[in-house]
Each structure stands twice: as structure tokens, then as C-alpha cells.
mmCIF file of C-alpha atoms in Angstrom:
data_model
loop_
_atom_site.group_PDB
_atom_site.id
_atom_site.type_symbol
_atom_site.label_atom_id
_atom_site.label_comp_id
_atom_site.label_asym_id
_atom_site.label_seq_id
_atom_site.Cartn_x
_atom_site.Cartn_y
_atom_site.Cartn_z
ATOM 1 C CA MET C 17 6.590 -9.585 -15.048
ATOM 2 C CA SER C 18 4.294 -11.940 -16.762
ATOM 3 C CA GLU C 19 0.574 -12.364 -15.691
ATOM 4 C CA PRO C 20 -0.529 -15.985 -16.535
ATOM 5 C CA ARG C 21 -2.554 -16.098 -19.494
ATOM 6 C CA ALA C 22 -3.093 -12.334 -19.700
ATOM 7 C CA GLY C 23 0.268 -10.739 -21.053
ATOM 8 C CA ARG C 24 2.173 -8.048 -19.041
ATOM 9 C CA LEU C 25 -0.331 -5.971 -17.002
ATOM 10 C CA LEU C 26 2.018 -4.627 -14.148
ATOM 11 C CA ASP C 27 5.817 -3.952 -14.208
ATOM 12 C CA PRO C 28 7.972 -2.985 -11.270
ATOM 13 C CA PRO C 29 10.017 0.203 -11.473
ATOM 14 C CA ALA C 30 13.126 -0.028 -13.603
ATOM 15 C CA HIS C 31 15.482 -0.118 -10.601
ATOM 16 C CA ALA C 32 13.499 -2.794 -8.906
ATOM 17 C CA PRO C 33 15.038 -6.123 -7.958
ATOM 18 C CA PRO C 34 14.782 -8.868 -10.594
ATOM 19 C CA PRO C 35 11.271 -10.570 -10.903
ATOM 20 C CA ALA C 36 10.162 -12.475 -7.792
ATOM 21 C CA PRO C 37 9.076 -16.127 -8.108
ATOM 22 C CA SER C 38 5.408 -17.161 -8.557
ATOM 23 C CA GLY C 39 4.400 -14.057 -10.246
ATOM 24 C CA LEU C 40 4.826 -11.799 -7.102
ATOM 25 C CA LEU C 41 5.718 -8.315 -7.847
ATOM 26 C CA CYS C 42 8.855 -7.099 -6.225
ATOM 27 C CA PRO C 43 9.060 -3.594 -4.910
ATOM 28 C CA ALA C 44 11.996 -1.183 -4.986
ATOM 29 C CA VAL C 45 13.518 -0.640 -1.715
ATOM 30 C CA LEU C 46 13.434 3.082 -0.543
ATOM 31 C CA ASP C 47 16.826 4.849 0.506
ATOM 32 C CA LEU C 48 15.521 7.287 2.897
ATOM 33 C CA SER C 49 18.801 8.721 4.051
ATOM 34 C CA GLY C 50 19.466 12.266 3.078
ATOM 35 C CA LEU C 51 15.756 13.306 2.876
ATOM 36 C CA ARG C 52 16.293 16.935 3.630
ATOM 37 C CA HIS C 53 18.805 17.198 0.686
ATOM 38 C CA ARG C 54 17.098 15.404 -2.070
ATOM 39 C CA ALA C 55 17.560 16.870 -5.554
ATOM 40 C CA PRO C 56 13.846 17.152 -6.864
ATOM 41 C CA GLY C 57 12.835 16.106 -10.300
ATOM 42 C CA PRO C 58 10.706 16.313 -12.209
ATOM 43 C CA ARG C 59 10.812 12.827 -13.918
ATOM 44 C CA VAL C 60 8.400 10.770 -16.022
ATOM 45 C CA LEU C 61 6.031 8.288 -14.272
ATOM 46 C CA ARG C 62 7.066 4.804 -15.183
ATOM 47 C CA ALA C 63 3.874 3.432 -16.086
ATOM 48 C CA PRO C 64 1.908 1.594 -15.344
ATOM 49 C CA LEU C 65 3.083 1.087 -11.791
ATOM 50 C CA GLU C 66 5.781 2.183 -9.379
ATOM 51 C CA LEU C 67 5.954 0.114 -6.015
ATOM 52 C CA TYR C 68 8.380 1.215 -3.103
ATOM 53 C CA LEU C 69 9.011 -0.599 0.234
ATOM 54 C CA ALA C 70 10.608 0.905 3.364
ATOM 55 C CA ARG C 71 11.533 -0.936 6.446
ATOM 56 C CA VAL C 72 11.122 1.214 9.646
ATOM 57 C CA GLY C 73 13.580 -0.652 11.819
ATOM 58 C CA ALA C 74 16.348 -0.117 9.255
ATOM 59 C CA LEU C 75 16.324 3.842 9.802
ATOM 60 C CA ASP C 76 18.605 5.539 12.212
ATOM 61 C CA GLU C 77 17.413 8.460 14.519
ATOM 62 C CA ARG C 78 18.611 11.138 12.305
ATOM 63 C CA THR C 79 16.744 9.781 9.323
ATOM 64 C CA LEU C 80 13.617 9.377 11.489
ATOM 65 C CA ARG C 81 14.142 13.032 12.507
ATOM 66 C CA ASP C 82 14.481 14.234 8.956
ATOM 67 C CA ALA C 83 11.338 12.289 8.194
ATOM 68 C CA ARG C 84 9.173 14.194 10.874
ATOM 69 C CA GLU C 85 10.468 17.409 9.667
ATOM 70 C CA LEU C 86 8.926 16.569 6.185
ATOM 71 C CA LEU C 87 5.293 16.222 7.530
ATOM 72 C CA ASP C 88 2.851 19.053 7.861
ATOM 73 C CA ALA C 89 0.978 20.183 10.775
ATOM 74 C CA GLU C 90 -1.888 17.804 10.535
ATOM 75 C CA GLU C 91 0.473 14.652 9.937
ATOM 76 C CA ARG C 92 2.351 15.668 12.852
ATOM 77 C CA GLY C 93 -0.560 15.692 15.058
ATOM 78 C CA ARG C 94 -1.704 12.467 14.078
ATOM 79 C CA ALA C 95 1.603 11.119 14.552
ATOM 80 C CA GLY C 96 1.690 12.311 18.035
ATOM 81 C CA ALA C 97 -1.662 10.499 18.756
ATOM 82 C CA PHE C 98 0.160 7.250 18.688
ATOM 83 C CA ARG C 99 0.808 5.436 21.960
ATOM 84 C CA HIS C 100 3.566 3.330 20.874
ATOM 85 C CA ASP C 101 6.864 4.362 19.363
ATOM 86 C CA ARG C 102 6.918 1.770 16.727
ATOM 87 C CA ASP C 103 3.617 2.572 15.539
ATOM 88 C CA ARG C 104 4.472 6.259 15.548
ATOM 89 C CA ASP C 105 7.631 5.869 13.553
ATOM 90 C CA ALA C 106 5.838 3.755 10.900
ATOM 91 C CA TYR C 107 3.242 6.486 10.499
ATOM 92 C CA VAL C 108 5.930 9.257 9.981
ATOM 93 C CA VAL C 109 8.146 7.166 7.838
ATOM 94 C CA ALA C 110 5.185 6.225 5.561
ATOM 95 C CA HIS C 111 4.237 9.772 5.085
ATOM 96 C CA ALA C 112 7.613 11.038 4.607
ATOM 97 C CA ALA C 113 8.215 8.322 2.202
ATOM 98 C CA LEU C 114 5.212 9.145 0.141
ATOM 99 C CA ARG C 115 6.273 12.895 0.163
ATOM 100 C CA ASP C 116 9.773 11.922 -0.942
ATOM 101 C CA VAL C 117 8.679 9.858 -4.027
ATOM 102 C CA LEU C 118 6.160 12.554 -5.055
ATOM 103 C CA SER C 119 8.584 15.407 -4.516
ATOM 104 C CA THR C 120 11.333 13.645 -6.956
ATOM 105 C CA LEU C 121 8.430 12.810 -9.466
ATOM 106 C CA LEU C 122 6.857 16.138 -9.559
ATOM 107 C CA GLY C 123 9.974 18.368 -9.018
ATOM 108 C CA VAL C 124 8.301 20.078 -6.088
ATOM 109 C CA PRO C 125 9.607 20.446 -2.456
ATOM 110 C CA ALA C 126 8.285 17.670 -0.095
ATOM 111 C CA ASP C 127 6.641 20.245 2.078
ATOM 112 C CA ALA C 128 4.758 22.187 -0.735
ATOM 113 C CA LEU C 129 3.260 19.174 -2.616
ATOM 114 C CA PRO C 130 -0.323 20.090 -3.964
ATOM 115 C CA LEU C 131 -2.026 17.511 -1.609
ATOM 116 C CA THR C 132 -5.725 17.616 -0.852
ATOM 117 C CA ARG C 133 -8.500 15.229 0.610
ATOM 118 C CA GLU C 134 -11.164 13.466 -1.699
ATOM 119 C CA PRO C 135 -14.730 13.652 -0.219
ATOM 120 C CA CYS C 136 -15.337 10.711 2.153
ATOM 121 C CA ALA C 137 -17.103 7.708 0.377
ATOM 122 C CA GLY C 138 -19.402 7.280 3.336
ATOM 123 C CA CYS C 139 -20.570 10.719 4.561
ATOM 124 C CA GLY C 140 -19.021 13.210 1.678
ATOM 125 C CA GLY C 141 -17.194 15.169 4.170
ATOM 126 C CA PRO C 142 -13.732 16.849 3.260
ATOM 127 C CA HIS C 143 -11.790 14.014 5.181
ATOM 128 C CA GLY C 144 -11.418 11.177 2.339
ATOM 129 C CA ARG C 145 -8.247 9.604 1.017
ATOM 130 C CA PRO C 146 -5.506 11.936 0.180
ATOM 131 C CA ALA C 147 -4.746 12.909 -3.337
ATOM 132 C CA LEU C 148 -2.886 15.397 -5.475
ATOM 133 C CA ARG C 149 -4.491 18.473 -6.870
ATOM 134 C CA MET C 150 -3.452 17.630 -10.334
ATOM 135 C CA PRO C 151 -4.399 15.327 -12.882
ATOM 136 C CA GLY C 152 -2.430 12.090 -14.151
ATOM 137 C CA VAL C 153 -0.781 10.701 -10.923
ATOM 138 C CA HIS C 154 -2.295 8.518 -8.410
ATOM 139 C CA PHE C 155 -1.046 7.231 -5.176
ATOM 140 C CA SER C 156 -1.595 4.908 -2.373
ATOM 141 C CA LEU C 157 0.025 4.230 0.796
ATOM 142 C CA SER C 158 0.061 1.539 3.486
ATOM 143 C CA HIS C 159 1.989 0.606 6.627
ATOM 144 C CA SER C 160 1.866 -2.124 9.030
ATOM 145 C CA GLY C 161 4.462 -2.955 11.874
ATOM 146 C CA GLY C 162 7.739 -2.242 10.646
ATOM 147 C CA LEU C 163 6.959 -2.072 6.902
ATOM 148 C CA VAL C 164 5.776 1.027 4.517
ATOM 149 C CA MET C 165 4.541 0.609 0.941
ATOM 150 C CA VAL C 166 3.928 3.277 -1.579
ATOM 151 C CA ALA C 167 2.425 3.005 -4.834
ATOM 152 C CA LEU C 168 2.352 5.336 -7.904
ATOM 153 C CA ALA C 169 0.494 4.837 -10.996
ATOM 154 C CA PRO C 170 -1.280 6.980 -13.776
ATOM 155 C CA ALA C 171 -4.560 5.311 -13.053
ATOM 156 C CA PRO C 172 -6.381 4.622 -9.731
ATOM 157 C CA VAL C 173 -4.222 2.467 -7.466
ATOM 158 C CA GLY C 174 -4.416 0.874 -4.139
ATOM 159 C CA VAL C 175 -1.790 -0.931 -2.035
ATOM 160 C CA ASP C 176 -2.126 -2.870 1.452
ATOM 161 C CA VAL C 177 0.370 -4.461 3.428
ATOM 162 C CA GLU C 178 -0.558 -6.431 6.831
ATOM 163 C CA GLY C 179 1.110 -8.569 9.360
ATOM 164 C CA LEU C 180 -0.081 -12.307 9.003
ATOM 165 C CA ALA C 181 -3.152 -12.583 11.052
ATOM 166 C CA THR C 182 -3.394 -14.990 13.994
ATOM 167 C CA MET C 183 -5.873 -18.009 13.901
ATOM 168 C CA ARG C 184 -7.832 -16.092 16.322
ATOM 169 C CA ALA C 185 -8.145 -13.108 14.069
ATOM 170 C CA ALA C 186 -8.797 -15.184 10.820
ATOM 171 C CA LEU C 187 -11.687 -16.901 12.561
ATOM 172 C CA GLY C 188 -13.178 -13.617 14.047
ATOM 173 C CA ALA C 189 -13.128 -11.923 10.556
ATOM 174 C CA GLN C 190 -15.046 -14.492 8.441
ATOM 175 C CA SER C 191 -17.771 -12.159 7.776
ATOM 176 C CA ALA C 192 -15.269 -10.094 5.720
ATOM 177 C CA LEU C 193 -14.852 -12.821 3.191
ATOM 178 C CA HIS C 194 -16.889 -13.521 0.111
ATOM 179 C CA LEU C 195 -19.115 -16.690 0.663
ATOM 180 C CA ALA C 196 -16.577 -18.625 -1.966
ATOM 181 C CA GLU C 197 -13.393 -17.448 -0.089
ATOM 182 C CA ALA C 198 -14.904 -18.566 3.339
ATOM 183 C CA GLU C 199 -15.607 -21.973 1.547
ATOM 184 C CA GLU C 200 -12.124 -22.133 0.387
ATOM 185 C CA LEU C 201 -10.716 -21.244 3.802
ATOM 186 C CA ALA C 202 -12.838 -24.003 5.420
ATOM 187 C CA LEU C 203 -11.027 -26.522 2.979
ATOM 188 C CA LEU C 204 -7.549 -25.897 4.139
ATOM 189 C CA PRO C 205 -5.740 -27.383 7.085
ATOM 190 C CA ALA C 206 -5.770 -25.165 10.093
ATOM 191 C CA HIS C 207 -2.363 -24.048 10.132
ATOM 192 C CA GLU C 208 -2.610 -22.682 6.383
ATOM 193 C CA ARG C 209 -5.747 -20.722 7.305
ATOM 194 C CA PRO C 210 -4.224 -17.444 8.756
ATOM 195 C CA ALA C 211 -1.895 -16.967 5.753
ATOM 196 C CA ALA C 212 -4.659 -17.713 3.248
ATOM 197 C CA PHE C 213 -7.145 -15.271 5.116
ATOM 198 C CA THR C 214 -4.259 -12.608 5.205
ATOM 199 C CA ARG C 215 -3.739 -12.982 1.434
ATOM 200 C CA ALA C 216 -7.472 -12.329 0.685
ATOM 201 C CA TRP C 217 -7.671 -9.287 3.291
ATOM 202 C CA VAL C 218 -4.565 -7.336 1.760
ATOM 203 C CA ARG C 219 -6.050 -7.934 -1.907
ATOM 204 C CA LYS C 220 -9.470 -6.658 -0.719
ATOM 205 C CA GLU C 221 -8.062 -3.616 1.241
ATOM 206 C CA ALA C 222 -5.997 -2.653 -1.974
ATOM 207 C CA TYR C 223 -8.807 -2.990 -4.316
ATOM 208 C CA LEU C 224 -11.259 -0.851 -2.047
ATOM 209 C CA LYS C 225 -8.285 1.789 -1.658
ATOM 210 C CA GLY C 226 -8.210 1.991 -5.426
ATOM 211 C CA LEU C 227 -11.875 2.212 -5.640
ATOM 212 C CA GLY C 228 -11.697 5.073 -3.074
ATOM 213 C CA THR C 229 -14.209 3.647 -0.735
ATOM 214 C CA GLY C 230 -12.129 2.023 1.698
ATOM 215 C CA LEU C 231 -14.058 -0.348 4.129
ATOM 216 C CA VAL C 232 -17.280 1.877 3.612
ATOM 217 C CA ARG C 233 -17.876 -0.880 1.009
ATOM 218 C CA ASP C 234 -18.516 -4.263 2.391
ATOM 219 C CA PRO C 235 -15.252 -6.371 1.748
ATOM 220 C CA ALA C 236 -17.322 -9.622 1.639
ATOM 221 C CA LEU C 237 -19.077 -8.230 -1.676
ATOM 222 C CA ASP C 238 -15.850 -8.922 -3.712
ATOM 223 C CA TYR C 239 -14.188 -12.062 -4.499
ATOM 224 C CA VAL C 240 -10.350 -11.868 -4.793
ATOM 225 C CA GLY C 241 -9.467 -15.375 -3.732
ATOM 226 C CA THR C 242 -7.343 -16.962 -0.941
ATOM 227 C CA GLY C 243 -5.138 -19.003 -3.021
ATOM 228 C CA PRO C 244 -1.762 -18.414 -4.255
ATOM 229 C CA LEU C 245 -2.859 -16.228 -7.274
ATOM 230 C CA PRO C 246 -5.380 -13.327 -6.823
ATOM 231 C CA THR C 247 -8.631 -13.100 -8.875
ATOM 232 C CA ALA C 248 -9.652 -9.702 -10.523
ATOM 233 C CA PRO C 249 -12.627 -8.397 -8.241
ATOM 234 C CA ALA C 250 -14.335 -6.511 -11.237
ATOM 235 C CA PRO C 251 -13.732 -5.836 -14.975
ATOM 236 C CA GLY C 252 -11.062 -3.154 -15.469
ATOM 237 C CA TRP C 253 -9.017 -3.994 -12.282
ATOM 238 C CA THR C 254 -5.986 -6.102 -11.936
ATOM 239 C CA VAL C 255 -4.832 -7.433 -8.629
ATOM 240 C CA ARG C 256 -1.286 -8.755 -7.746
ATOM 241 C CA ASP C 257 0.338 -10.100 -4.791
ATOM 242 C CA VAL C 258 3.669 -8.294 -3.722
ATOM 243 C CA LEU C 259 6.792 -9.818 -2.437
ATOM 244 C CA VAL C 260 7.511 -8.738 1.230
ATOM 245 C CA PRO C 261 9.650 -10.129 4.138
ATOM 246 C CA ALA C 262 8.414 -13.102 6.116
ATOM 247 C CA GLY C 263 5.615 -12.407 8.473
ATOM 248 C CA TYR C 264 3.668 -9.859 6.299
ATOM 249 C CA ALA C 265 1.469 -10.165 3.210
ATOM 250 C CA ALA C 266 0.819 -7.298 0.593
ATOM 251 C CA ALA C 267 -1.027 -6.754 -2.489
ATOM 252 C CA VAL C 268 -1.570 -4.072 -5.068
ATOM 253 C CA ALA C 269 -4.645 -3.111 -7.349
ATOM 254 C CA LEU C 270 -4.575 -1.211 -10.396
ATOM 255 C CA ARG C 271 -7.687 0.017 -12.525
ATOM 256 C CA THR C 272 -6.703 -1.040 -16.165
ATOM 257 C CA PRO C 273 -7.962 -0.067 -19.483
#
């Protein structure tokens, strides 16, 4: 998949659908049936990026039950704290999907993955982003509404998916935008602003996840653009939009040599 004026920077997995229009990355759709009977790898990571999508509403009750059984005690506790079934199911599917793709990559049972937590970017405590206790594989996870996205890469990576913002939400979050992004948004017709804001937001979240800071870093510091094509927020990083179903926006950020 070609990056305008920059050559091939990110490619979808080999089994992904054909390239999407307008330079969007097209994720591979995860088949989560048979989670408990998956034959593990190991296999080679398809550099520089593997990107996966799962739709929560497409899963039957047996698959959801198998997904819950893959989670560890901490994840099950967090899942149980959700008040709404849809949010709980999305969390369960997201973490089971992550365990599934890591298990088949590493050749390790999904419930025995060497997962850890990095130090928190804000306080240094042991509750930062999840990571593997091994070199060479980085991952990122995001879920919103009925969608789950997982990214795997040999370099730091971040992914974010969000439902399209309402006009009210977009107006209320102007402080999260870079000054130039706010100016771009102000020039758009009112009906185009929610989609443009959401594009910018998922790009920022993906980049901040890739950095490992999350929202501890002020998202207004980094310019990623609100238009159809994202802008790299810093040297050594590439940001791309991801093709997702209507009503959502998604982006992935990857540290590049």
C-alpha cells in the first residue's frame, strides 16, 4: 500500500483484504470461533505491521464464553466492573483477541503469555500499558462500541478506534487540538466537523499510545491534521488512517527507522 510521496511504509497482513481506497489501511478480520482449540505457532511476525479487526456483535454466546475463559483474574475483574453488557463484551473480546493473536504468533498458550505492565508514564507506578516480557514484539489494543482493533509490530505501535464524535463532543474537546487543527476545524462546514475532529483524535490517541504516554502527554502538543491524510507528528513516526465500518474512525501510529 503506497504512502503518497513517501514509498511503502506500512503494509497490511498478507491475508488482509485488497488495499482500501484513499490510502486507508485495511485490517484483517479476526475469526474468533474455536478460541479454546487454536493450534499455536510460533510464526514469523509480518513486518512492519499486522492489523486486525473484530466485531463484537458478530460473535455468538459460545464464542463470548470462550473469550471470557482466556482472560486472567485481573482482566476478569475489570470486565466485571462494566455496567453495560455491550461494554463488558467489548472489553472481553478485545483482550481475548489480543491473547489469541499473540498466542499464535509466539507459540505460547493464550493463558500463559509473558505479559507485564510497563511503568506508568505519569507516576512511574507498575500500572502502565501492557507489554511482553520479551524483545522484538510490540502490540496495541483499542475497543469502542462494537469494534475491537489489535496491532502487532516489531517497533513501538499504537492503535485507536472511536465512534464518531457528536457535534457537542467535538465542540467540548477543542482544547485537545493543536492550534493549527482547531483553525482547520473552524474553516469546515458545521456538519463536517465531527468527522474531522474524530479523525484527528484517533490519530493523536494512536500516537500517544505508541509513545507509551497515553493522555499523560497533552494531545494539543502534537499536530496530526484533521484532513483526509494524516501528518506525522514527529520525525521517526508514521500515522495512517484505518478502514473501519461506518460510524467509526481509526488510526495506527508506528515508529519507523
